[in-house]
Each structure stands twice: as C-alpha cells, then as structure tokens.
Short mmCIF file of C-alpha atoms and ligand atoms in Angstrom, two decimals:
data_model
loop_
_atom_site.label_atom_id
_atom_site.label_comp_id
_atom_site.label_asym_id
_atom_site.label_seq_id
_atom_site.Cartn_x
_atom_site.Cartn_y
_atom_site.Cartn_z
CA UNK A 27 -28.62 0.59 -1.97
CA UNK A 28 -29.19 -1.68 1.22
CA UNK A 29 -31.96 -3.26 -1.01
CA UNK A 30 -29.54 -5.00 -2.72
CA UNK A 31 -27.46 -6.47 0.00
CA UNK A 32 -27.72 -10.26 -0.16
CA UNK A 33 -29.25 -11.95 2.92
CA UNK A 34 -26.97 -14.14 5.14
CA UNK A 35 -27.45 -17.85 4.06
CA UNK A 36 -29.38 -20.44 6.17
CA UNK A 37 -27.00 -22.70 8.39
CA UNK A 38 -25.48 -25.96 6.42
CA UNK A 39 -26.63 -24.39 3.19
CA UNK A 40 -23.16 -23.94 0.25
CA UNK A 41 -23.39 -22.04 -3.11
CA UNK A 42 -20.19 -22.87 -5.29
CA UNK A 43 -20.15 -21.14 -8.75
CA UNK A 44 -18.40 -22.56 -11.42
CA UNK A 45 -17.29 -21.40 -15.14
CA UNK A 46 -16.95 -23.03 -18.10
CA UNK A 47 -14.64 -20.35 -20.33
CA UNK A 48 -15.66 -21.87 -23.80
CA UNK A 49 -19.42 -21.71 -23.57
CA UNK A 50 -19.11 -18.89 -20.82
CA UNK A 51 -21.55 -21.59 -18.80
CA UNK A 52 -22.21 -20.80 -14.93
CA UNK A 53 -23.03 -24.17 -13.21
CA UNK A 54 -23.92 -24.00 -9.94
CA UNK A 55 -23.35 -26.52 -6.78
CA UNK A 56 -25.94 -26.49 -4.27
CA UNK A 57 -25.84 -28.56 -0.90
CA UNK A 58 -27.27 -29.01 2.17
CA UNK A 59 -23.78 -29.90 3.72
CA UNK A 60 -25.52 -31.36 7.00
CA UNK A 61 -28.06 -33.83 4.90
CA UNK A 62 -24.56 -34.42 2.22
CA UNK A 63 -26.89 -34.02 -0.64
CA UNK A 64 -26.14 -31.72 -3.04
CA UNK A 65 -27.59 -30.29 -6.72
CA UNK A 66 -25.62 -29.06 -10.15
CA UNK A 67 -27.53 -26.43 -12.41
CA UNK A 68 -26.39 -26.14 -15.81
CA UNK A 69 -23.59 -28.67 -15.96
CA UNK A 70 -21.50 -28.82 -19.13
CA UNK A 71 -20.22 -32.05 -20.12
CA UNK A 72 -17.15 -31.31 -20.77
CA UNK A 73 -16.47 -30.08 -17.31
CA UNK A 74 -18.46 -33.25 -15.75
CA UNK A 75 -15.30 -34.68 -14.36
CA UNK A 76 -14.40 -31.30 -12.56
CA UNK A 77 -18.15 -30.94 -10.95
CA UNK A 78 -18.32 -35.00 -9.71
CA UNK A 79 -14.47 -34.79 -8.23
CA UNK A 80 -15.41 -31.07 -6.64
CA UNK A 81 -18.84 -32.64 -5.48
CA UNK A 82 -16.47 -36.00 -4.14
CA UNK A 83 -14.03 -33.76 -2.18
CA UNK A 84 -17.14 -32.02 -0.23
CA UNK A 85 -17.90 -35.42 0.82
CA UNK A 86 -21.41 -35.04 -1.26
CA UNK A 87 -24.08 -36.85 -2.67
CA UNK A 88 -25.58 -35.73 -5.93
CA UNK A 89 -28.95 -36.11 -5.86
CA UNK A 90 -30.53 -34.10 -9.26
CA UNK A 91 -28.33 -32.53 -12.60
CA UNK A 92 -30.54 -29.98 -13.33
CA UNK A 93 -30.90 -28.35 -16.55
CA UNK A 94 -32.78 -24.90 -16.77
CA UNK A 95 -33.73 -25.72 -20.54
CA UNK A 96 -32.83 -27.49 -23.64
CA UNK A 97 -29.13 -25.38 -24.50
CA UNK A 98 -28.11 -24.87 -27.70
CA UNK A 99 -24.58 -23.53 -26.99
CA UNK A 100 -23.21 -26.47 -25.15
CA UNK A 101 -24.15 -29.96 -24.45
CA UNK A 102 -25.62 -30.77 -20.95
CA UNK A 103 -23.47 -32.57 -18.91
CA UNK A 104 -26.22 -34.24 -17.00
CA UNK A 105 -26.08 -37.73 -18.80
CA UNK A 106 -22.11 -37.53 -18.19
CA UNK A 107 -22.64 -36.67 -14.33
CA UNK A 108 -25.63 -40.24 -14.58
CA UNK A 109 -22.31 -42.13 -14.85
CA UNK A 110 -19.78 -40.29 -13.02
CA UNK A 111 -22.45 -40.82 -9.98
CA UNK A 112 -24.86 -43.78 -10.24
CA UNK A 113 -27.71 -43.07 -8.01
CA UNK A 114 -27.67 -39.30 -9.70
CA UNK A 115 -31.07 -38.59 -12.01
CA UNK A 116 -31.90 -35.67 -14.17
CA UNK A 117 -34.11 -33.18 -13.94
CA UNK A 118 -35.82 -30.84 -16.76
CA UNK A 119 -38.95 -28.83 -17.44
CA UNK A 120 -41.71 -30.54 -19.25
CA UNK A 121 -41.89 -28.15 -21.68
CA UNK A 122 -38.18 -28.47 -22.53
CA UNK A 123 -39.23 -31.65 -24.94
CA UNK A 124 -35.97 -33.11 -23.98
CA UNK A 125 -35.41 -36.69 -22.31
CA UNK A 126 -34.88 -36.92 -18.15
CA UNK A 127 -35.62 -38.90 -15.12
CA UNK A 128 -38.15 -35.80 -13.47
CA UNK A 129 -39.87 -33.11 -15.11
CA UNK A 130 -40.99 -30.14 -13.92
CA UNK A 131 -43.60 -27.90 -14.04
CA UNK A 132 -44.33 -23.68 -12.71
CA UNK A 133 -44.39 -24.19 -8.90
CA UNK A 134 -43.21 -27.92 -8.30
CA UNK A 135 -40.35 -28.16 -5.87
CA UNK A 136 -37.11 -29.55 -5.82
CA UNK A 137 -35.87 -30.55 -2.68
CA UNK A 138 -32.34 -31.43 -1.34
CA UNK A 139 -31.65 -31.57 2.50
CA UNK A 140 -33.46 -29.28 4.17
CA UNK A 141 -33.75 -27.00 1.15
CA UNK A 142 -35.90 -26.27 -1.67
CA UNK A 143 -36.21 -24.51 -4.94
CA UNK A 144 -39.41 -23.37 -6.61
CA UNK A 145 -39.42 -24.01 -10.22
CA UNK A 146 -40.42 -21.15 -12.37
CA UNK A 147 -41.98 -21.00 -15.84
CA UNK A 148 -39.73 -18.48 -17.96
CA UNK A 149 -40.82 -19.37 -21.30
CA UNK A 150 -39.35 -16.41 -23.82
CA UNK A 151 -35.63 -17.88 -25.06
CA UNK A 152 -37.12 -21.14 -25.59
CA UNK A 153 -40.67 -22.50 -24.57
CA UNK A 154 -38.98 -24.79 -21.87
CA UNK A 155 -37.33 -22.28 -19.67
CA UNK A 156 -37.18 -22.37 -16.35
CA UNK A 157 -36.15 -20.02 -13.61
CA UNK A 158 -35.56 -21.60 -9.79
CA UNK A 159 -36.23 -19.60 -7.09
CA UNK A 160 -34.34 -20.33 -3.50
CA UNK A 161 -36.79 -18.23 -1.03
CA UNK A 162 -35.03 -18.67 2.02
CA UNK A 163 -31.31 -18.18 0.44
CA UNK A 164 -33.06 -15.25 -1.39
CA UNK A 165 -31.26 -16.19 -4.80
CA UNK A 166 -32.92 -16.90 -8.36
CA UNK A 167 -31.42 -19.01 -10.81
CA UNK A 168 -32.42 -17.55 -13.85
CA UNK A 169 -31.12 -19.81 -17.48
CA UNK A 170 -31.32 -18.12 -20.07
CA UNK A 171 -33.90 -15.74 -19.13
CA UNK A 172 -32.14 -12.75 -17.26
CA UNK A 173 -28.54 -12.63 -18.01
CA UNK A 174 -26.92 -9.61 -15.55
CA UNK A 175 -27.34 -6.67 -17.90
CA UNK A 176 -28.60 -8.48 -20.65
CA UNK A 177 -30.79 -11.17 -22.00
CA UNK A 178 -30.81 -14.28 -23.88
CA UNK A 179 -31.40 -14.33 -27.11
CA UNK A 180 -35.04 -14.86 -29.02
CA UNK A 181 -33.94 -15.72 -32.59
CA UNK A 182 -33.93 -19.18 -32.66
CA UNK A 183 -35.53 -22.42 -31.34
CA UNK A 184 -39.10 -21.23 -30.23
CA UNK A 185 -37.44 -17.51 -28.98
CA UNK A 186 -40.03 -15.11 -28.53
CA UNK A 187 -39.63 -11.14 -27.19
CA UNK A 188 -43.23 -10.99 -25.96
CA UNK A 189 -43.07 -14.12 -23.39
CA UNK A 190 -39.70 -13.16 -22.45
CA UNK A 191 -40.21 -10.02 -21.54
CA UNK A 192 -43.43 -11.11 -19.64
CA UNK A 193 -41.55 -14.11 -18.26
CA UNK A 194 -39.00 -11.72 -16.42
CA UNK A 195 -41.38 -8.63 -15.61
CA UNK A 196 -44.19 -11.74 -13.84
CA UNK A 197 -41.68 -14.03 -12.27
CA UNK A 198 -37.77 -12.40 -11.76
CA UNK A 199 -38.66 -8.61 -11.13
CA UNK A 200 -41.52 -9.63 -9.13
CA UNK A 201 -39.39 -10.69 -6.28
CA UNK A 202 -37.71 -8.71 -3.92
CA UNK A 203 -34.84 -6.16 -4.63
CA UNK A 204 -32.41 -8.33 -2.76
CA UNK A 205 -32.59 -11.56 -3.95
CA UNK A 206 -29.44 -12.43 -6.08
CA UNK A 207 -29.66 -13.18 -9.70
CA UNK A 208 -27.31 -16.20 -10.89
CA UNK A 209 -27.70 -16.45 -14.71
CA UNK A 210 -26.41 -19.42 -17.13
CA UNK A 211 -24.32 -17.18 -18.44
CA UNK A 212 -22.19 -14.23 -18.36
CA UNK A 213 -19.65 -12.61 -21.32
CA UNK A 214 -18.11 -9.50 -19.87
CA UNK A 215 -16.97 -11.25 -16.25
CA UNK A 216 -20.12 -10.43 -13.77
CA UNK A 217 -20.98 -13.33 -11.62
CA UNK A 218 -23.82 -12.10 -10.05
CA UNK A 219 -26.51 -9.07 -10.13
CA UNK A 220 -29.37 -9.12 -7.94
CA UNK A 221 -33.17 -8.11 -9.03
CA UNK A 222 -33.15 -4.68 -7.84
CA UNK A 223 -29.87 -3.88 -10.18
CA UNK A 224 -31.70 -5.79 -13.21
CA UNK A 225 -34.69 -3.96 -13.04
CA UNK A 226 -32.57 -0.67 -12.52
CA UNK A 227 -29.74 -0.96 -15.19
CA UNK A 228 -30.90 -3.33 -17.50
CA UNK A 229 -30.32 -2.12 -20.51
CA UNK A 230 -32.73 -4.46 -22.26
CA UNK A 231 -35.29 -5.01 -20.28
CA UNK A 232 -36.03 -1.10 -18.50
CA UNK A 233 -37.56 -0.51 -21.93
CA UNK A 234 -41.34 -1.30 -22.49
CA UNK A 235 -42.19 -4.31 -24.18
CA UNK A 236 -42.19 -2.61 -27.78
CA UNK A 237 -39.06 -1.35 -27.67
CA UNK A 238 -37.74 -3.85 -26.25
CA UNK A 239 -38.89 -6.61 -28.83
CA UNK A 240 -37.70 -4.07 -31.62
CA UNK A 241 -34.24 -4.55 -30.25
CA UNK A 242 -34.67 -8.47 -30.05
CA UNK A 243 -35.66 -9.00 -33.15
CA UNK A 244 -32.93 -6.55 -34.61
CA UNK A 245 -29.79 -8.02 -33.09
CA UNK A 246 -28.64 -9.72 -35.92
CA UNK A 247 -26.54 -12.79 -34.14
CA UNK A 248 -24.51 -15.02 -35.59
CA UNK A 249 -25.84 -19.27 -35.53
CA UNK A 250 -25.10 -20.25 -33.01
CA UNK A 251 -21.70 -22.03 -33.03
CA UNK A 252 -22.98 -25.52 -31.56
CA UNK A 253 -26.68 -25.53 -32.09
CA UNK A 254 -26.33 -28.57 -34.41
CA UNK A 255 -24.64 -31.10 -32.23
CA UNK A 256 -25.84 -29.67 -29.16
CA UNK A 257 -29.47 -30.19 -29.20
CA UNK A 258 -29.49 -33.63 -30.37
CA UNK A 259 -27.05 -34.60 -28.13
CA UNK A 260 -29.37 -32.31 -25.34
CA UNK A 261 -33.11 -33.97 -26.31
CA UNK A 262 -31.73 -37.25 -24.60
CA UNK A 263 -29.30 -35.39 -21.48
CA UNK A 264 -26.37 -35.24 -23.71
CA UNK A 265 -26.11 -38.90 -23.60
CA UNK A 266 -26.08 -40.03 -27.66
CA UNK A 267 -24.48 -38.75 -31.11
CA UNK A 268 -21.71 -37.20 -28.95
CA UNK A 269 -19.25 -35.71 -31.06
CA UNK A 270 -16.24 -38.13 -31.02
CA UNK A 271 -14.11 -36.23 -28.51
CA UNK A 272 -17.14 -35.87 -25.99
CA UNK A 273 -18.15 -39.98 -26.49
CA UNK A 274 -18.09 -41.53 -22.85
CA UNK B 8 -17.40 -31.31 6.56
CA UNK B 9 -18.81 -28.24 8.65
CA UNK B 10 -15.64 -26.98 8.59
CA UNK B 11 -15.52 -25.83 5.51
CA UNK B 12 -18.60 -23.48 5.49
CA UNK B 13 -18.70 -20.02 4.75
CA UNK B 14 -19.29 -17.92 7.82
CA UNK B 15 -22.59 -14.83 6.86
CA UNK B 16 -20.91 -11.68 6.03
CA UNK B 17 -21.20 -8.34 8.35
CA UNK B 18 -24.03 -6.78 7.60
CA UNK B 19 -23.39 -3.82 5.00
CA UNK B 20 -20.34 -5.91 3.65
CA UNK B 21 -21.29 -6.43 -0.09
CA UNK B 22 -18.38 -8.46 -2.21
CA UNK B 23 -18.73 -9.04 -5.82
CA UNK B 24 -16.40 -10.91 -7.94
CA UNK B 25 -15.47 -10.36 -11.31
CA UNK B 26 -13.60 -12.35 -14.23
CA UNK B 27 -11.67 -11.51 -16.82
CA UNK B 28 -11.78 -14.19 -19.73
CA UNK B 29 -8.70 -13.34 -21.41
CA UNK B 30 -5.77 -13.23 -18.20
CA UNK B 31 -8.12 -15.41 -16.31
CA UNK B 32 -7.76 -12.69 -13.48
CA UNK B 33 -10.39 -12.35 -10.65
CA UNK B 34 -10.92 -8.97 -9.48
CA UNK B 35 -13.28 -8.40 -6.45
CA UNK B 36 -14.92 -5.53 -5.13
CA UNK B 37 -15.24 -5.03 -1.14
CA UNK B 38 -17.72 -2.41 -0.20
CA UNK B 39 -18.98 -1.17 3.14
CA UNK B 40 -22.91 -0.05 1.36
CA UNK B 41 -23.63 1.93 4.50
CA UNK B 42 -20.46 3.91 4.47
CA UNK B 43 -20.71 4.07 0.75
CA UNK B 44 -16.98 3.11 0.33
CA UNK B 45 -15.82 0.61 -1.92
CA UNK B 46 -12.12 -0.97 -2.82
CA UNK B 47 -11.06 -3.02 -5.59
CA UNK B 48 -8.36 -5.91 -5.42
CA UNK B 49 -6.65 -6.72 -8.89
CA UNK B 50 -8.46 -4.57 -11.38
CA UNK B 51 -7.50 -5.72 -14.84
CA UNK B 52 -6.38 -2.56 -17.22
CA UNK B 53 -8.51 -3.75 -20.37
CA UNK B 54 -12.22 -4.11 -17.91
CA UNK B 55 -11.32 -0.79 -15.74
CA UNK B 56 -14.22 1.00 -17.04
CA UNK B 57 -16.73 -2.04 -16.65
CA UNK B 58 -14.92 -1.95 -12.95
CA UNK B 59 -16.00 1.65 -12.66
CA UNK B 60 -19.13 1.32 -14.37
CA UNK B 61 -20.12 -0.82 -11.28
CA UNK B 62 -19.17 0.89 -8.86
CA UNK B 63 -21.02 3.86 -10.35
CA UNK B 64 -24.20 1.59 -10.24
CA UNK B 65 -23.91 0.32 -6.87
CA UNK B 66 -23.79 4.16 -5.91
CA UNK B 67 -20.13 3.51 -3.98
CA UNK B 68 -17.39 5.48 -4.13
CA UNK B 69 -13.93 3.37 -4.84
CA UNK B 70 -11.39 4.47 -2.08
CA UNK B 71 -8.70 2.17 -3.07
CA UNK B 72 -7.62 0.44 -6.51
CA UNK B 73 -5.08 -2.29 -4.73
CA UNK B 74 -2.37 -5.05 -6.24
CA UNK B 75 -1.94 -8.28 -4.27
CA UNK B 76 1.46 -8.22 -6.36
CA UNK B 77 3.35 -6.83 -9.78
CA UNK B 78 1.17 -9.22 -12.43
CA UNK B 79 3.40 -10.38 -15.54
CA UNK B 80 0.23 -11.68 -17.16
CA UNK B 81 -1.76 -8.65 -17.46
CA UNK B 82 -1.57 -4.99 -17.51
CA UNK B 83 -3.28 -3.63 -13.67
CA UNK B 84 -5.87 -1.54 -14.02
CA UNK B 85 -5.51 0.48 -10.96
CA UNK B 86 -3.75 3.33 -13.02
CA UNK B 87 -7.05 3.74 -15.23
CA UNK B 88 -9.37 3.38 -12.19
CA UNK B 89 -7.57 6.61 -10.62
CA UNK B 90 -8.13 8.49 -14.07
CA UNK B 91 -11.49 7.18 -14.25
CA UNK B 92 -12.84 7.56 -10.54
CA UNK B 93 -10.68 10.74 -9.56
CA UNK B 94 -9.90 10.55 -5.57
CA UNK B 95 -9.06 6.70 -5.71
CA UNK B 96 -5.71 5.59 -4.59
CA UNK B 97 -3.64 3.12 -5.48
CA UNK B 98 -1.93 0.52 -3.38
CA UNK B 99 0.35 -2.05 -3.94
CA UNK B 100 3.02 -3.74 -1.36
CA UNK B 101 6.39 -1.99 -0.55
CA UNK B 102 7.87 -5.05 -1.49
CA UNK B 103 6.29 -5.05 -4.93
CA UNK B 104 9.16 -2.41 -6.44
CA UNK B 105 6.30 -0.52 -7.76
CA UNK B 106 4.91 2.47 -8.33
CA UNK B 107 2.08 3.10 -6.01
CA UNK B 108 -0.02 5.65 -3.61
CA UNK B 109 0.20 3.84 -0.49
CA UNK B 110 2.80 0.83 -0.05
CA UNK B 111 1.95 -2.01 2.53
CA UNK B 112 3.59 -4.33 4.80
CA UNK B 113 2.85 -7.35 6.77
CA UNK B 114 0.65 -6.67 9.58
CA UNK B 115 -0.54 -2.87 8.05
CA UNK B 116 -4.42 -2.67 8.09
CA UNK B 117 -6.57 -1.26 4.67
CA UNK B 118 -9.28 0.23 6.29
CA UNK B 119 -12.86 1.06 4.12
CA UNK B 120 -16.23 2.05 5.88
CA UNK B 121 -15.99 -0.16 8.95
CA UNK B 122 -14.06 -3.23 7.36
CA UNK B 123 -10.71 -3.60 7.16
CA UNK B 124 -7.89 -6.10 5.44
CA UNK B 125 -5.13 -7.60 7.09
CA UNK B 126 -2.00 -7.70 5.13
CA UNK B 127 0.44 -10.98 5.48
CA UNK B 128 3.19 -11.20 3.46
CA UNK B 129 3.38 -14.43 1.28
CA UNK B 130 6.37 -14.00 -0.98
CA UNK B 131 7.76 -16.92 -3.35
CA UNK B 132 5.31 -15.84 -6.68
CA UNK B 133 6.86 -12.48 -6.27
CA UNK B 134 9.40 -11.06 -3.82
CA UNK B 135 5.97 -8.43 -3.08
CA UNK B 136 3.32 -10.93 -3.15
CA UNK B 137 0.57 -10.23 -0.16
CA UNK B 138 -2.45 -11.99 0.97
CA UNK B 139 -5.61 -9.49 2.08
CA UNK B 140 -7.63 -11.09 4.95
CA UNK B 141 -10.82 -9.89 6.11
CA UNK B 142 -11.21 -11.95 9.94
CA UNK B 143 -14.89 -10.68 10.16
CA UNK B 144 -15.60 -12.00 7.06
CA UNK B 145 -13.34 -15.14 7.48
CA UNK B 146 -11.81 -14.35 3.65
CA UNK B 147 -8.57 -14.49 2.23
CA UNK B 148 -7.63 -13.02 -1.03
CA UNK B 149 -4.59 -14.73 -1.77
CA UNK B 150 -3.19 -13.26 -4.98
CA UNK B 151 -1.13 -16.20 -6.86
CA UNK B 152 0.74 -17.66 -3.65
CA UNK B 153 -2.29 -20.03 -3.08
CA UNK B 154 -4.74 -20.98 -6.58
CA UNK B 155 -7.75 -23.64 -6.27
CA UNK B 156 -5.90 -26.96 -5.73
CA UNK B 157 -2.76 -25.37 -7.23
CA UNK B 158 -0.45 -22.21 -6.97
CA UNK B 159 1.57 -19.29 -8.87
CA UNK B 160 4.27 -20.13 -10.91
CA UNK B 161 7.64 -19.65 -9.08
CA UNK B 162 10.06 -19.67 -12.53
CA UNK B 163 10.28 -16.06 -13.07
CA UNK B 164 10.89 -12.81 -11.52
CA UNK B 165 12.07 -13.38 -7.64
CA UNK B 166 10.11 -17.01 -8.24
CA UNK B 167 11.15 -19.19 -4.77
CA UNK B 168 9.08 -22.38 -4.35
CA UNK B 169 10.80 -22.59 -0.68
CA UNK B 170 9.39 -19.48 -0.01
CA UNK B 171 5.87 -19.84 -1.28
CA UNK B 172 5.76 -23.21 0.41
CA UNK B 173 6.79 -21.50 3.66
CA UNK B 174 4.12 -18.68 3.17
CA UNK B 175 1.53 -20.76 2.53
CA UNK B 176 1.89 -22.79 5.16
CA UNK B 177 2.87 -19.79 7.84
CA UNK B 178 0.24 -17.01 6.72
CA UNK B 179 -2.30 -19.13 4.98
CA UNK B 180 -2.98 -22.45 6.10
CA UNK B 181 -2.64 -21.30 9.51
CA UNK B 182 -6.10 -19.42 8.90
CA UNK B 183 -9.20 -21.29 10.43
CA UNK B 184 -10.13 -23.69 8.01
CA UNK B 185 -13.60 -22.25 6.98
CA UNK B 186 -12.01 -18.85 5.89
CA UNK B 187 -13.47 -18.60 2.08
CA UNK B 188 -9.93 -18.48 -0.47
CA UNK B 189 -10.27 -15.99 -3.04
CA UNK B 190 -7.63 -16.51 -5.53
CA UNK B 191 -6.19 -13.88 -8.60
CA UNK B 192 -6.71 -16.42 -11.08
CA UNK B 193 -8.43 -19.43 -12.05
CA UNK B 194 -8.38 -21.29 -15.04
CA UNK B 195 -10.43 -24.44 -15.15
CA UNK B 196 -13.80 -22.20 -13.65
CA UNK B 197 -13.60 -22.79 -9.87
CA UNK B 198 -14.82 -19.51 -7.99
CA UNK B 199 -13.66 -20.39 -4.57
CA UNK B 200 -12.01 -22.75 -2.68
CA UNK B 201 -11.69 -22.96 1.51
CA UNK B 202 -8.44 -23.10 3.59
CA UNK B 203 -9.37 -26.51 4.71
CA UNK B 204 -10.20 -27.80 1.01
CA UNK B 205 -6.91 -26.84 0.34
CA UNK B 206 -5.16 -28.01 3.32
CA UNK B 207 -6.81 -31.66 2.08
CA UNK B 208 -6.94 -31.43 -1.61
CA UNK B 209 -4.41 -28.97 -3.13
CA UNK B 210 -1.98 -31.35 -5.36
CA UNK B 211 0.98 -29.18 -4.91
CA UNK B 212 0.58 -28.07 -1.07
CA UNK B 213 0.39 -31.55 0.14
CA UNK B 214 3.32 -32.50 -0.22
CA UNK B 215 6.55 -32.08 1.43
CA UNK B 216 8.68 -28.98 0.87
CA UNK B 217 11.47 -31.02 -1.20
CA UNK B 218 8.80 -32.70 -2.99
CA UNK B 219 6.70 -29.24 -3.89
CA UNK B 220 10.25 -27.29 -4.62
CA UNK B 221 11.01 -30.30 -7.19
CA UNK B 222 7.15 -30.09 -8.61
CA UNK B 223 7.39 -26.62 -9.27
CA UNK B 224 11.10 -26.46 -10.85
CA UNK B 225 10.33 -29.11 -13.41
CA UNK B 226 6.96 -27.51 -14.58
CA UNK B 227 8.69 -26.09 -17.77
CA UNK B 228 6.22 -23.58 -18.09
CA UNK B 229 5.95 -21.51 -21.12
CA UNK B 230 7.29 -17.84 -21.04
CA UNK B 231 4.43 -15.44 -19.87
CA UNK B 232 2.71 -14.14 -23.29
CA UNK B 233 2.69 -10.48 -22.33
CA UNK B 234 5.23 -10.36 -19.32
CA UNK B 235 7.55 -7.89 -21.46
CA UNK B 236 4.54 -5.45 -21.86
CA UNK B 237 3.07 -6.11 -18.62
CA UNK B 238 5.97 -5.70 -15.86
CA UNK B 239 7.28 -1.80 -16.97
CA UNK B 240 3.69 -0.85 -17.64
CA UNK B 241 2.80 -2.19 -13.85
CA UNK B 242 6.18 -0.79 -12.46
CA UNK B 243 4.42 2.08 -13.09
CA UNK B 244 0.56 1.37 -12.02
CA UNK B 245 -0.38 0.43 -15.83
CA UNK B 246 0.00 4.64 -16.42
CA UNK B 247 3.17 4.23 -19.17
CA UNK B 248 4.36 2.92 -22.00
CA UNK B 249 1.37 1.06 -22.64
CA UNK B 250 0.65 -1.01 -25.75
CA UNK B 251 -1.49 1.62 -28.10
CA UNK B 252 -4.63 -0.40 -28.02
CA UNK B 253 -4.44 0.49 -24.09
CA UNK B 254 -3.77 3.96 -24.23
CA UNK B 255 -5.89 6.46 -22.32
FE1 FE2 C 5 -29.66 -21.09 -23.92
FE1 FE2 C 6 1.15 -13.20 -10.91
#
C-alpha cells in the first residue's frame, strides 16, 4: 500500500487540476511558481477564459498549451489560450498530424522553470499520443492512453488494441508504483490513480493482450458526439471552422 | 506568490478527491495508509459503492462517513457507506439537526490513524455548517461556507449572509494563507483554491459585509431541484424515505 503514496513535490513546483463537465476533460496547470512560468495540458476551448484568468491570478506566465494528441471529443483550446496570452505557443506530437508552434517526439523535453517533462510515445488511441512523464514530481500525464480504471477507446481515427496495450505495458506500467496517473479524462468522478493501482485493478488492461483487444474491438460505442467539428477545428489548434458559438 | 503553495503532506497521509457530475459534489477521502484507517467527507448517496469500492482497493478500512452540513442538493451517502462497509460511523455536526453517530462541535477533534481534523463552526449556509482542518496538512475542507471565488447560497434553510460573512472571515480566512481550500462543490471545474487566492480573488468575500449581504439576497436563485427529497432523507443519514431508484 505505501507503494502508492505520492511523493512530496519539489519546492516552487504547483499542480492545479481542472474539469471541464461537458467533455469530462482534465486540464492540468503546471508552474514553476519561483521562475512564474507555467504549462496547460489538455485545454478545452471553451474553458480558455477560465485557465488564462486562473493562470493571471497566480501571477503566471504561460509558456506552452500542450495537447497530448489530436481530440476528437472536444476542440483544443490551445489556439484560444495563443490570444488570450500573446507570447504563449503550442505544443503537439509530430505524429499527431495536427498544426503547432513545437512538436514533439519519444524522449524530447519540455521545460518550464526549473522543471521538466519527458515526452512519451503512447501510440494505441490514435497514432499521435503522447504520455508526459514528470520524474522528479513522480506524476504521468497520460491522454488518452490510461484512463484510471479504464482506457481510451480504439475504434476510430487510427485506434489500435495492439499498440495500446504495448504503449501502456512499455511506457506507463514501466514506471514506478508510486508515480500518480493524471488522465485526460475521467466519467465516474476519480481524479487521480497512480501506476501501481492501474496495473492492479485495471479492469482492461490486467488482461493479456488477446483478451484484452477482444474487448476493444467489441465495445460497440456510439460516434463520437463531436468528432466532426472537432478535428478540423483540432488539425490547426482549434483556431479555424469554429462552430459559430466557439468563433473568437 | 509563495504564499500560496501547498505545504508536502505527512508522510502516510494519502487524500484523494472525488466528483460527482450530477450534484457537482466533491467528496474526499483522508487516509492514514500506515494505520490503515480511512474517513470520507461528503459521500454522495448515488456513488457510495464506487466510494467503497475504493476504499476496498486501497486496502483501508473507512472509520468515519462525515457531513460538513445537511445537503439540500443531494441525498448523503454516509447512510449507504455504513450498510456497505459495516463498522463505519457516521458523523455530522450537532448543529446540523440530524441524524448521526457522533455529533461535533467547534473545537472537537476527528481523529484517524495519526491525523486528525479540527472542527470550526462556519454557520450562515446552514445553521450546522462546519469547516474540517487538517494544520499538518495545512487543508481546509470548507463544505459550502467558502466555494472557489464564490460561496453557498444563503436563501434557504437557516440561510444568513451576515453569518457566513462573519465565519468566513473568523474561522477561515484567518487560516495561513497557503492552507489548500477544499470546497463541497464546484461547478465551473476548479479542484482547489488557497486561503490567500481567496482572500485576493473571491468576488463575493471581497467586499464589505453590507455589500456581500446585498449580493447574496438579490441572487434570485432557483429553488434547489431535489431539496424536498434530499433534506428528510439526510435528516435521517440518507437511510429513509428515499426516492425508489435509491433504495437499498
Ligand atoms: Fe481522445
Ligand atoms: Fe449545501
């Protein structure tokens, strides 16, 4: 049990978690508080406002909007946040095939202050997925990939079981027990799980890779919802063919 | 800007929060991991069992189910919790007019494993509202006397704004201002505020007494949705006269 106990934070470093209730989207604030530079994971653009004002009242810069792949649920809110905060630039994997100011690759770094995540190739719910992995916070940002007792889905863009289930047993269960597991999501309330639960209790992903892709591929979901304006809208940081209400 | 940061946790203290969607109701979990004891503050009847479900996975045992105050928005789930993890009592504040296990008062002490709560009564939501504080952890759950840059409604049942002015001020903003604010509810996806965010930013709590007693009498707030279901059933723990879909 103590192998899931979360490890103190380093000095000047803040974690705020934040919830968007329609797309059930966690975006997370990062910040070296000392250094005033701060991060957003997995902003949604309806809730840009809300993250700039939040990251205003800190008394923060924003330095990177950082998406962990091309969503098809919601649109980014990365373009938005460009033009709430000039001076603010986008960041997305390579792979993604979407438009931003930096792309990343498995292992670059993305720095801010003193701290640093390691990017993480999680290809599986689509080919662009990330994962980003705070070593010295002991915490793993984890899209799409690992949800906390579940998964996301494999039944659409370029979803596949296979790599997703390789994706998580190579890069999220092969770090320690204790690091904390923030996913982009969460339906049922959880805001956090930590490795050593998810390789535990997973309901998914304790299976082998056989059984597990027989339960992908049989889950029968619905379209999603926003698929169609959403990744348009995402391929260029949620910045063009915004559905009226969104236009900024 | 220092001021503000979260101070490391004891070791062995584990807190997890949980949402739930529907009521908008956070509901956190405490847990000394060494001692194996675990409490819950503001279970939600309808998630009891994923409540339990955790606590079951974490390997704890849940000591205490416990009510910052009688909710008119949702049905508490501590009733369910003692059917579903036998040995668990109930607490909610003498105050409260409510059916209970224990009853607190300002100044009593929860105790679990090695941690404790300090409770301060903050009335003005609710004649039996309470704040929890944890001084080693420099946390304060503040039921709905103080929400992220805004506050409990004050129209309905023994509603005072004077007096939820007054407790803020006297039992909450007299915290240090780096004590973490844990709220019941939240509805535009903020997870946690500070004492001294609110202190600067909260719209309501900045102002004057006169000024926040005429805010909060012109809000014209709707009627609470499921108040007429919600306050017998809580009167009573959430153990009677429940709606059938909630029946155990
Ligand atoms: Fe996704
Ligand atoms: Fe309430």
């Amino acid at each position: 049990l103590r192998s899931i106990m979360p490890k103190p934070f380093s000095e000047n470093f803040l974690l705020r978690q934040l919830f968007d209730r329609e797309s059930c989207t966690y975006t997370y604030l990062l910040a070296d508080v000392k250094a005033c530079e701060a991060i957003l994971i997995d902003p949604v653009i309806e809730l840009a406002e809300r993250d700039a004002n939040l990251v205003k009242d800190l008394g923060l810069n924003l330095k990177y909007a950082i998406n962990t792949h091309m969503h098809a649920d919601h649109i980014t809110g990365t373009g938005k946040l460009k033009k709430l905060i000039p001076g603010c630039q986008s960041i997305i994997s390579k792979a993604a095939g979407a438009k931003a100011d930096i792309y990343v690759e498995n292992k670059d770094e993305i720095k801010f202050g003193n701290f640093k995540l390691e990017v993480r190739s999680t290809p599986g719910h689509t080919n662009g997925c990330v994962s980003y992995v705070d070593h010295d916070q002991a915490v793993v940002f984890t899209g799409d990939t690992l949800l906390i007792r579940g998964c996301g889905r494999t039944d659409f863009q370029e979803g596949s079981p296979e790599r997703l289930y390789n994706s998580v047993y190579q890069q999220i269960f092969s770090l320690p027990d204790h690091y904390t597991v923030y996913p982009a999501h969460d339906y049922k309330g959880f805001t956090a799980s930590t490795v050593g639960e998810e390789k535990r209790y997973n309901p998914r992903l304790t299976k082998g890779k056989d059984e597990f892709t027989t339960i992908m591929n049989n889950l029968n979901l619905p379209y999603p919802k926003k698929i169609d304006e959403s990744l348009p809208a995402n391929k260029v940081c949620g910045l063009q063919d915004l559905p009226d209400h969104l236009k900024f």
